[in-house]
Amino acid sequence: MTAVSLSIVVPCYNEEACLQELHARLARAAAAVAGDDYEIVLVNDGSRDRSWEIMRELAEEDRHIVAINLSRNHGHQLALTAGLDLCAGDRILIIDADLQDPPELLSQMIEEMDRQRADVVYAVRRGRAGETAFKRGTAKIFYRLLSKLAEIDIPLDTGDFRLMSRRALDALLSLPEQARFIRGMVAWIGFRQVPIAYDRAERHAGQTNYPLAKMMRLAIDAVTGFSTAPLRFASHIGLWLVAASGLLVAYIGFAFLTGRAIQGWTSLMLVVVVLGAVQMFVLGMIGEYLGRLYIEAKRRPLYIVSEIAGHAEARPSLGHVAHEAETIAASDTPGGNGTRPIA
């Protein structure tokens, strides 16, 4: 693998309105710190708009672009994993395509990495412009709840926006799990990690691709991936219910011996409903962990790539790149890179 000084990895889903401005700002930021020795890895996560067509055009115009087209929508975390797996940089910047995270912060992140001899510089959101009070509130609650539950120290108010060294990325890529929560996994690998504060901007264009359902799924992956607290919570509920049941049996025996009439079916049904609800909750919690074991046991590749535009040097370790990618001919555009597979 021929390394470059800097890789910028960007997962994209329906971002046609942002890609041109994204490319311009990323190219300026990268050239300012790495000169001509950088690559921008754009990962198309099964977009339904013109995102892939625009990415191919950018790859033909700019030899620094590596555009990766996944075979379907794999989800943000797996699309990001594909880009990280196929990038070649000595340093790697992770950033989203919506430009809420400023590419211009890259130079400060590199300075901080060099100054503190860190392997990871993660960006902490000081302000969140353009987001609803509901989203800000739920995000604040989620990060603090995760911090309490997780068995590792996951920084508060951080997303995937961060700069990593190659050795930190190699350690991250050694973790093969399917249900990925990248920011938690980066915290798990350790090394020296330092924060840098910034104000998050509004989306450059378009609408968010992370609705409430996806946020909830990510939250479940985060909690179940880094904590067994829900299982312990289920066990504690079971113990308390056993104690409550003992008290209830004692009360029934006392009422029988003293000749007191026990109230009718309403109270009985209430107990049955509560116990049933708790049992279903506990079974659901156990089922969530069993489901993760079932998925992991299949050992499927984390992602499948159908096409690559540009000169990608890395070889996949976590996914599969289809050979049919070579059906797209190389561009005749001067300086273009064409499309080819990675063996």
Tab-separated table of C-alpha atoms in Angstrom:
chain	number	residue	atom	x	y	z
A	1	MET	CA	0.000	0.000	0.000
A	2	THR	CA	1.347	3.411	-0.983
A	3	ALA	CA	0.619	5.722	1.930
A	4	VAL	CA	-0.344	9.366	1.732
A	5	SER	CA	0.130	11.960	4.426
A	6	LEU	CA	-3.582	12.555	4.990
A	7	SER	CA	-6.847	10.765	4.284
A	8	ILE	CA	-10.228	12.414	4.742
A	9	VAL	CA	-13.057	9.877	5.016
A	10	VAL	CA	-16.627	11.025	4.322
A	11	PRO	CA	-19.698	8.715	4.437
A	12	CYS	CA	-22.435	10.092	2.157
A	13	TYR	CA	-26.131	9.333	1.808
A	14	ASN	CA	-28.301	11.512	-0.436
A	15	GLU	CA	-25.875	14.446	-0.252
A	16	GLU	CA	-25.984	15.694	-3.845
A	17	ALA	CA	-26.674	19.243	-2.676
A	18	CYS	CA	-23.542	19.317	-0.490
A	19	LEU	CA	-20.907	17.458	-2.502
A	20	GLN	CA	-19.518	20.293	-4.637
A	21	GLU	CA	-19.072	22.651	-1.694
A	22	LEU	CA	-17.808	19.765	0.443
A	23	HIS	CA	-15.130	18.946	-2.123
A	24	ALA	CA	-14.007	22.554	-2.426
A	25	ARG	CA	-13.675	23.090	1.323
A	26	LEU	CA	-12.048	19.727	1.998
A	27	ALA	CA	-9.527	20.240	-0.803
A	28	ARG	CA	-8.543	23.681	0.537
A	29	ALA	CA	-8.207	22.413	4.097
A	30	ALA	CA	-6.196	19.348	3.053
A	31	ALA	CA	-3.862	21.284	0.720
A	32	ALA	CA	-3.152	23.785	3.500
A	33	VAL	CA	-1.735	21.083	5.787
A	34	ALA	CA	-0.579	18.300	3.433
A	35	GLY	CA	0.259	20.043	0.180
A	36	ASP	CA	-0.372	17.600	-2.644
A	37	ASP	CA	-0.046	14.487	-0.492
A	38	TYR	CA	-3.631	13.699	0.495
A	39	GLU	CA	-6.756	11.789	-0.548
A	40	ILE	CA	-10.459	12.418	-0.001
A	41	VAL	CA	-12.407	9.173	0.351
A	42	LEU	CA	-16.105	9.641	-0.421
A	43	VAL	CA	-18.292	6.628	0.419
A	44	ASN	CA	-21.692	6.456	-1.267
A	45	ASP	CA	-23.985	4.534	1.074
A	46	GLY	CA	-26.674	3.501	-1.418
A	47	SER	CA	-27.862	7.051	-2.140
A	48	ARG	CA	-31.086	7.437	-4.113
A	49	ASP	CA	-30.191	10.809	-5.612
A	50	ARG	CA	-27.316	11.815	-7.917
A	51	SER	CA	-24.645	11.526	-5.215
A	52	TRP	CA	-22.731	8.716	-6.942
A	53	GLU	CA	-22.768	10.420	-10.347
A	54	ILE	CA	-21.383	13.584	-8.771
A	55	MET	CA	-18.715	11.598	-6.914
A	56	ARG	CA	-17.549	9.979	-10.143
A	57	GLU	CA	-17.372	13.361	-11.835
A	58	LEU	CA	-15.298	14.701	-8.941
A	59	ALA	CA	-12.959	11.693	-9.154
A	60	GLU	CA	-12.448	12.341	-12.875
A	61	GLU	CA	-11.653	16.005	-12.239
A	62	ASP	CA	-9.503	15.601	-9.127
A	63	ARG	CA	-6.953	12.801	-8.721
A	64	HIS	CA	-7.116	13.211	-4.943
A	65	ILE	CA	-10.675	11.850	-4.864
A	66	VAL	CA	-11.389	8.182	-4.182
A	67	ALA	CA	-15.118	7.510	-4.599
A	68	ILE	CA	-16.469	4.248	-3.206
A	69	ASN	CA	-19.924	2.987	-4.137
A	70	LEU	CA	-21.401	0.437	-1.726
A	71	SER	CA	-23.651	-2.265	-3.143
A	72	ARG	CA	-26.595	-1.052	-1.029
A	73	ASN	CA	-27.382	1.120	1.948
A	74	HIS	CA	-25.330	-0.330	4.812
A	75	GLY	CA	-25.885	2.474	7.304
A	76	HIS	CA	-23.698	5.373	8.393
A	77	GLN	CA	-21.369	3.447	10.710
A	78	LEU	CA	-20.634	0.675	8.204
A	79	ALA	CA	-20.184	3.179	5.375
A	80	LEU	CA	-17.681	4.995	7.561
A	81	THR	CA	-16.003	1.656	8.299
A	82	ALA	CA	-15.641	0.999	4.558
A	83	GLY	CA	-13.918	4.345	4.040
A	84	LEU	CA	-11.588	3.785	6.982
A	85	ASP	CA	-10.762	0.280	5.785
A	86	LEU	CA	-9.877	1.484	2.281
A	87	CYS	CA	-8.006	4.701	3.064
A	88	ALA	CA	-4.213	4.920	2.981
A	89	GLY	CA	-3.349	7.986	5.056
A	90	ASP	CA	-0.834	8.288	7.857
A	91	ARG	CA	-3.396	10.557	9.479
A	92	ILE	CA	-7.126	10.187	8.988
A	93	LEU	CA	-9.824	12.798	9.387
A	94	ILE	CA	-13.415	11.577	9.822
A	95	ILE	CA	-16.094	14.068	8.853
A	96	ASP	CA	-19.732	14.004	7.701
A	97	ALA	CA	-20.830	15.322	4.315
A	98	ASP	CA	-23.375	17.870	5.569
A	99	LEU	CA	-20.663	20.425	6.513
A	100	GLN	CA	-22.010	20.896	10.022
A	101	ASP	CA	-18.479	20.036	11.128
A	102	PRO	CA	-16.015	22.584	9.683
A	103	PRO	CA	-13.169	21.126	7.555
A	104	GLU	CA	-11.182	24.264	8.363
A	105	LEU	CA	-10.659	22.906	11.888
A	106	LEU	CA	-8.245	20.336	10.431
A	107	SER	CA	-5.139	22.507	10.815
A	108	GLN	CA	-5.878	23.105	14.511
A	109	MET	CA	-6.479	19.403	15.050
A	110	ILE	CA	-3.124	18.525	13.492
A	111	GLU	CA	-1.378	21.164	15.598
A	112	GLU	CA	-3.022	19.771	18.725
A	113	MET	CA	-2.063	16.206	17.755
A	114	ASP	CA	1.573	17.219	17.268
A	115	ARG	CA	1.713	19.398	20.365
A	116	GLN	CA	0.308	16.755	22.695
A	117	ARG	CA	1.723	13.761	20.811
A	118	ALA	CA	-1.770	12.323	20.660
A	119	ASP	CA	-3.167	9.518	18.525
A	120	VAL	CA	-6.707	10.896	18.457
A	121	VAL	CA	-8.025	14.453	18.490
A	122	TYR	CA	-11.805	14.407	18.898
A	123	ALA	CA	-14.037	17.425	18.421
A	124	VAL	CA	-16.374	18.376	21.280
A	125	ARG	CA	-19.549	20.223	20.310
A	126	ARG	CA	-19.683	23.502	22.200
A	127	GLY	CA	-22.757	24.758	20.310
A	128	ARG	CA	-25.229	23.086	17.935
A	129	ALA	CA	-26.719	25.613	15.503
A	130	GLY	CA	-29.825	24.774	13.501
A	131	GLU	CA	-30.935	21.854	15.670
A	132	THR	CA	-34.276	21.615	17.444
A	133	ALA	CA	-34.556	21.785	21.202
A	134	PHE	CA	-35.808	18.190	21.137
A	135	LYS	CA	-32.706	16.939	19.325
A	136	ARG	CA	-30.342	18.927	21.550
A	137	GLY	CA	-32.118	17.685	24.662
A	138	THR	CA	-32.238	14.028	23.651
A	139	ALA	CA	-28.581	14.136	22.551
A	140	LYS	CA	-27.557	15.603	25.916
A	141	ILE	CA	-29.513	12.946	27.796
A	142	PHE	CA	-28.141	10.140	25.597
A	143	TYR	CA	-24.471	11.084	25.995
A	144	ARG	CA	-24.783	11.418	29.756
A	145	LEU	CA	-26.742	8.192	30.134
A	146	LEU	CA	-24.205	6.363	27.981
A	147	SER	CA	-21.383	7.799	30.085
A	148	LYS	CA	-23.029	6.364	33.216
A	149	LEU	CA	-23.727	2.950	31.686
A	150	ALA	CA	-20.633	2.339	29.565
A	151	GLU	CA	-17.742	0.384	31.007
A	152	ILE	CA	-15.269	2.721	29.271
A	153	ASP	CA	-14.935	6.501	29.286
A	154	ILE	CA	-16.756	7.805	26.185
A	155	PRO	CA	-16.376	11.608	25.877
A	156	LEU	CA	-19.532	13.703	26.189
A	157	ASP	CA	-21.011	15.700	23.274
A	158	THR	CA	-18.790	14.192	20.584
A	159	GLY	CA	-19.679	12.706	17.217
A	160	ASP	CA	-17.475	10.899	14.732
A	161	PHE	CA	-15.648	14.123	13.756
A	162	ARG	CA	-12.037	13.397	14.751
A	163	LEU	CA	-8.445	13.072	13.564
A	164	MET	CA	-6.652	9.746	14.069
A	165	SER	CA	-3.129	8.439	13.637
A	166	ARG	CA	-2.486	5.379	11.479
A	167	ARG	CA	-1.665	3.182	14.469
A	168	ALA	CA	-4.938	4.180	16.148
A	169	LEU	CA	-6.849	3.383	12.954
A	170	ASP	CA	-5.103	0.016	12.588
A	171	ALA	CA	-6.153	-0.816	16.150
A	172	LEU	CA	-9.723	0.236	15.336
A	173	LEU	CA	-9.779	-1.923	12.201
A	174	SER	CA	-8.800	-4.949	14.296
A	175	LEU	CA	-12.274	-4.803	15.882
A	176	PRO	CA	-14.551	-6.822	13.567
A	177	GLU	CA	-17.987	-6.468	15.191
A	178	GLN	CA	-21.031	-5.850	12.999
A	179	ALA	CA	-23.004	-3.479	15.244
A	180	ARG	CA	-20.525	-0.622	15.219
A	181	PHE	CA	-20.529	2.532	17.319
A	182	ILE	CA	-17.335	4.129	16.009
A	183	ARG	CA	-16.902	6.884	18.586
A	184	GLY	CA	-17.213	4.311	21.377
A	185	MET	CA	-14.834	1.915	19.631
A	186	VAL	CA	-12.256	4.679	19.246
A	187	ALA	CA	-12.536	5.383	22.969
A	188	TRP	CA	-12.118	1.653	23.687
A	189	ILE	CA	-8.801	1.273	21.833
A	190	GLY	CA	-7.141	3.767	24.171
A	191	PHE	CA	-3.903	5.617	23.286
A	192	ARG	CA	-3.616	9.315	24.028
A	193	GLN	CA	-6.834	11.094	23.027
A	194	VAL	CA	-7.382	14.820	23.445
A	195	PRO	CA	-10.397	17.095	22.869
A	196	ILE	CA	-10.792	20.247	20.831
A	197	ALA	CA	-13.923	22.400	21.195
A	198	TYR	CA	-15.894	23.855	18.284
A	199	ASP	CA	-19.301	25.258	17.388
A	200	ARG	CA	-21.336	23.020	15.097
A	201	ALA	CA	-22.956	24.786	12.142
A	202	GLU	CA	-26.251	24.179	10.372
A	203	ARG	CA	-26.455	21.761	7.462
A	204	HIS	CA	-25.097	23.315	4.272
A	205	ALA	CA	-28.088	22.027	2.267
A	206	GLY	CA	-30.698	19.292	2.214
A	207	GLN	CA	-32.309	17.511	5.135
A	208	THR	CA	-30.943	15.315	7.875
A	209	ASN	CA	-30.490	11.650	7.011
A	210	TYR	CA	-30.618	10.636	10.669
A	211	PRO	CA	-34.299	10.459	11.708
A	212	LEU	CA	-35.426	9.456	15.189
A	213	ALA	CA	-35.606	5.728	14.327
A	214	LYS	CA	-31.944	5.651	13.222
A	215	MET	CA	-30.915	7.630	16.293
A	216	MET	CA	-32.685	5.109	18.516
A	217	ARG	CA	-30.965	2.203	16.730
A	218	LEU	CA	-27.584	3.867	17.169
A	219	ALA	CA	-28.334	4.466	20.848
A	220	ILE	CA	-29.218	0.781	21.357
A	221	ASP	CA	-26.033	-0.290	19.567
A	222	ALA	CA	-24.031	2.070	21.759
A	223	VAL	CA	-25.501	0.829	25.041
A	224	THR	CA	-25.483	-2.887	24.206
A	225	GLY	CA	-22.044	-2.658	22.601
A	226	PHE	CA	-20.285	-1.065	25.554
A	227	SER	CA	-22.262	-2.024	28.634
A	228	THR	CA	-23.838	-5.041	30.300
A	229	ALA	CA	-25.758	-2.724	32.625
A	230	PRO	CA	-29.134	-3.535	30.980
A	231	LEU	CA	-28.605	-7.227	31.755
A	232	ARG	CA	-27.660	-6.410	35.334
A	233	PHE	CA	-30.725	-4.145	35.525
A	234	ALA	CA	-32.898	-7.056	34.384
A	235	SER	CA	-31.364	-9.238	37.092
A	236	HIS	CA	-32.030	-6.592	39.742
A	237	ILE	CA	-35.654	-6.312	38.645
A	238	GLY	CA	-35.969	-10.078	38.980
A	239	LEU	CA	-34.589	-9.995	42.519
A	240	TRP	CA	-36.928	-7.180	43.554
A	241	LEU	CA	-39.892	-9.037	42.063
A	242	VAL	CA	-38.946	-12.174	43.988
A	243	ALA	CA	-38.870	-10.109	47.180
A	244	ALA	CA	-42.200	-8.470	46.331
A	245	SER	CA	-43.711	-11.859	45.557
A	246	GLY	CA	-42.592	-13.148	48.957
A	247	LEU	CA	-44.290	-10.219	50.661
A	248	LEU	CA	-47.440	-10.809	48.619
A	249	VAL	CA	-47.521	-14.497	49.600
A	250	ALA	CA	-47.062	-13.525	53.252
A	251	TYR	CA	-49.945	-11.043	52.998
A	252	ILE	CA	-52.219	-13.629	51.389
A	253	GLY	CA	-51.387	-16.172	54.116
A	254	PHE	CA	-52.045	-13.589	56.828
A	255	ALA	CA	-55.377	-12.624	55.246
A	256	PHE	CA	-56.400	-16.292	55.002
A	257	LEU	CA	-55.558	-17.037	58.652
A	258	THR	CA	-57.336	-13.926	59.986
A	259	GLY	CA	-60.429	-14.485	57.868
A	260	ARG	CA	-60.130	-11.195	55.968
A	261	ALA	CA	-61.642	-11.155	52.532
A	262	ILE	CA	-59.137	-10.610	49.745
A	263	GLN	CA	-60.197	-7.979	47.225
A	264	GLY	CA	-61.517	-8.990	43.806
A	265	TRP	CA	-59.909	-9.579	40.445
A	266	THR	CA	-58.891	-5.934	39.764
A	267	SER	CA	-55.894	-6.045	42.076
A	268	LEU	CA	-55.071	-9.539	40.865
A	269	MET	CA	-55.112	-8.466	37.238
A	270	LEU	CA	-52.971	-5.449	38.066
A	271	VAL	CA	-50.297	-7.722	39.527
A	272	VAL	CA	-50.501	-10.053	36.517
A	273	VAL	CA	-50.171	-7.176	34.039
A	274	VAL	CA	-47.213	-5.626	35.880
A	275	LEU	CA	-45.394	-8.934	36.165
A	276	GLY	CA	-46.099	-9.726	32.510
A	277	ALA	CA	-44.805	-6.335	31.375
A	278	VAL	CA	-41.627	-6.706	33.428
A	279	GLN	CA	-41.050	-10.210	32.088
A	280	MET	CA	-41.452	-9.037	28.498
A	281	PHE	CA	-39.048	-6.166	29.142
A	282	VAL	CA	-36.441	-8.502	30.600
A	283	LEU	CA	-36.871	-11.005	27.759
A	284	GLY	CA	-36.564	-8.185	25.219
A	285	MET	CA	-33.345	-6.992	26.824
A	286	ILE	CA	-31.890	-10.496	26.787
A	287	GLY	CA	-33.097	-10.914	23.198
A	288	GLU	CA	-31.225	-7.775	22.135
A	289	TYR	CA	-27.938	-9.255	23.333
A	290	LEU	CA	-28.735	-12.676	21.863
A	291	GLY	CA	-29.539	-10.998	18.545
A	292	ARG	CA	-26.121	-9.362	18.532
A	293	LEU	CA	-24.493	-12.745	19.159
A	294	TYR	CA	-26.508	-14.260	16.293
A	295	ILE	CA	-25.402	-11.548	13.866
A	296	GLU	CA	-21.771	-11.757	14.946
A	297	ALA	CA	-21.734	-15.552	14.624
A	298	LYS	CA	-22.460	-15.312	10.876
A	299	ARG	CA	-19.099	-13.610	10.259
A	300	ARG	CA	-20.371	-11.785	7.176
A	301	PRO	CA	-18.252	-8.998	5.618
A	302	LEU	CA	-19.132	-5.635	7.089
A	303	TYR	CA	-19.665	-4.016	3.680
A	304	ILE	CA	-19.675	-4.807	-0.031
A	305	VAL	CA	-18.295	-2.373	-2.627
A	306	SER	CA	-19.645	-2.446	-6.171
A	307	GLU	CA	-17.530	0.321	-7.755
A	308	ILE	CA	-14.518	2.462	-6.975
A	309	ALA	CA	-13.622	5.636	-8.839
A	310	GLY	CA	-10.065	6.833	-8.320
A	311	HIS	CA	-6.799	5.263	-7.293
A	312	ALA	CA	-7.421	3.482	-4.014
A	313	GLU	CA	-4.286	1.839	-2.667
A	314	ALA	CA	-5.545	0.031	0.442
A	315	ARG	CA	-6.814	-3.545	0.534
A	316	PRO	CA	-10.042	-4.448	2.356
A	317	SER	CA	-9.735	-6.295	5.658
A	318	LEU	CA	-13.318	-6.025	6.933
A	319	GLY	CA	-15.350	-6.048	3.708
A	320	HIS	CA	-15.518	-7.276	0.122
A	321	VAL	CA	-14.866	-5.413	-3.117
A	322	ALA	CA	-16.643	-6.911	-6.137
A	323	HIS	CA	-14.487	-7.465	-9.237
A	324	GLU	CA	-17.339	-6.251	-11.436
A	325	ALA	CA	-16.231	-2.763	-10.472
A	326	GLU	CA	-13.818	-2.790	-13.427
A	327	THR	CA	-16.721	-2.665	-15.921
A	328	ILE	CA	-16.649	1.133	-15.772
A	329	ALA	CA	-13.951	2.368	-18.122
A	330	ALA	CA	-11.269	4.818	-17.127
A	331	SER	CA	-12.026	8.408	-17.913
A	332	ASP	CA	-10.396	10.179	-20.861
A	333	THR	CA	-10.395	13.362	-18.850
A	334	PRO	CA	-6.804	14.621	-18.378
A	335	GLY	CA	-5.722	13.727	-14.886
A	336	GLY	CA	-8.798	11.511	-14.443
A	337	ASN	CA	-8.598	8.314	-12.478
A	338	GLY	CA	-11.333	6.152	-13.909
A	339	THR	CA	-12.974	3.368	-11.957
A	340	ARG	CA	-11.379	0.117	-10.932
A	341	PRO	CA	-11.697	-2.560	-8.271
A	342	ILE	CA	-9.403	-3.400	-5.400
A	343	ALA	CA	-8.283	-7.002	-5.548
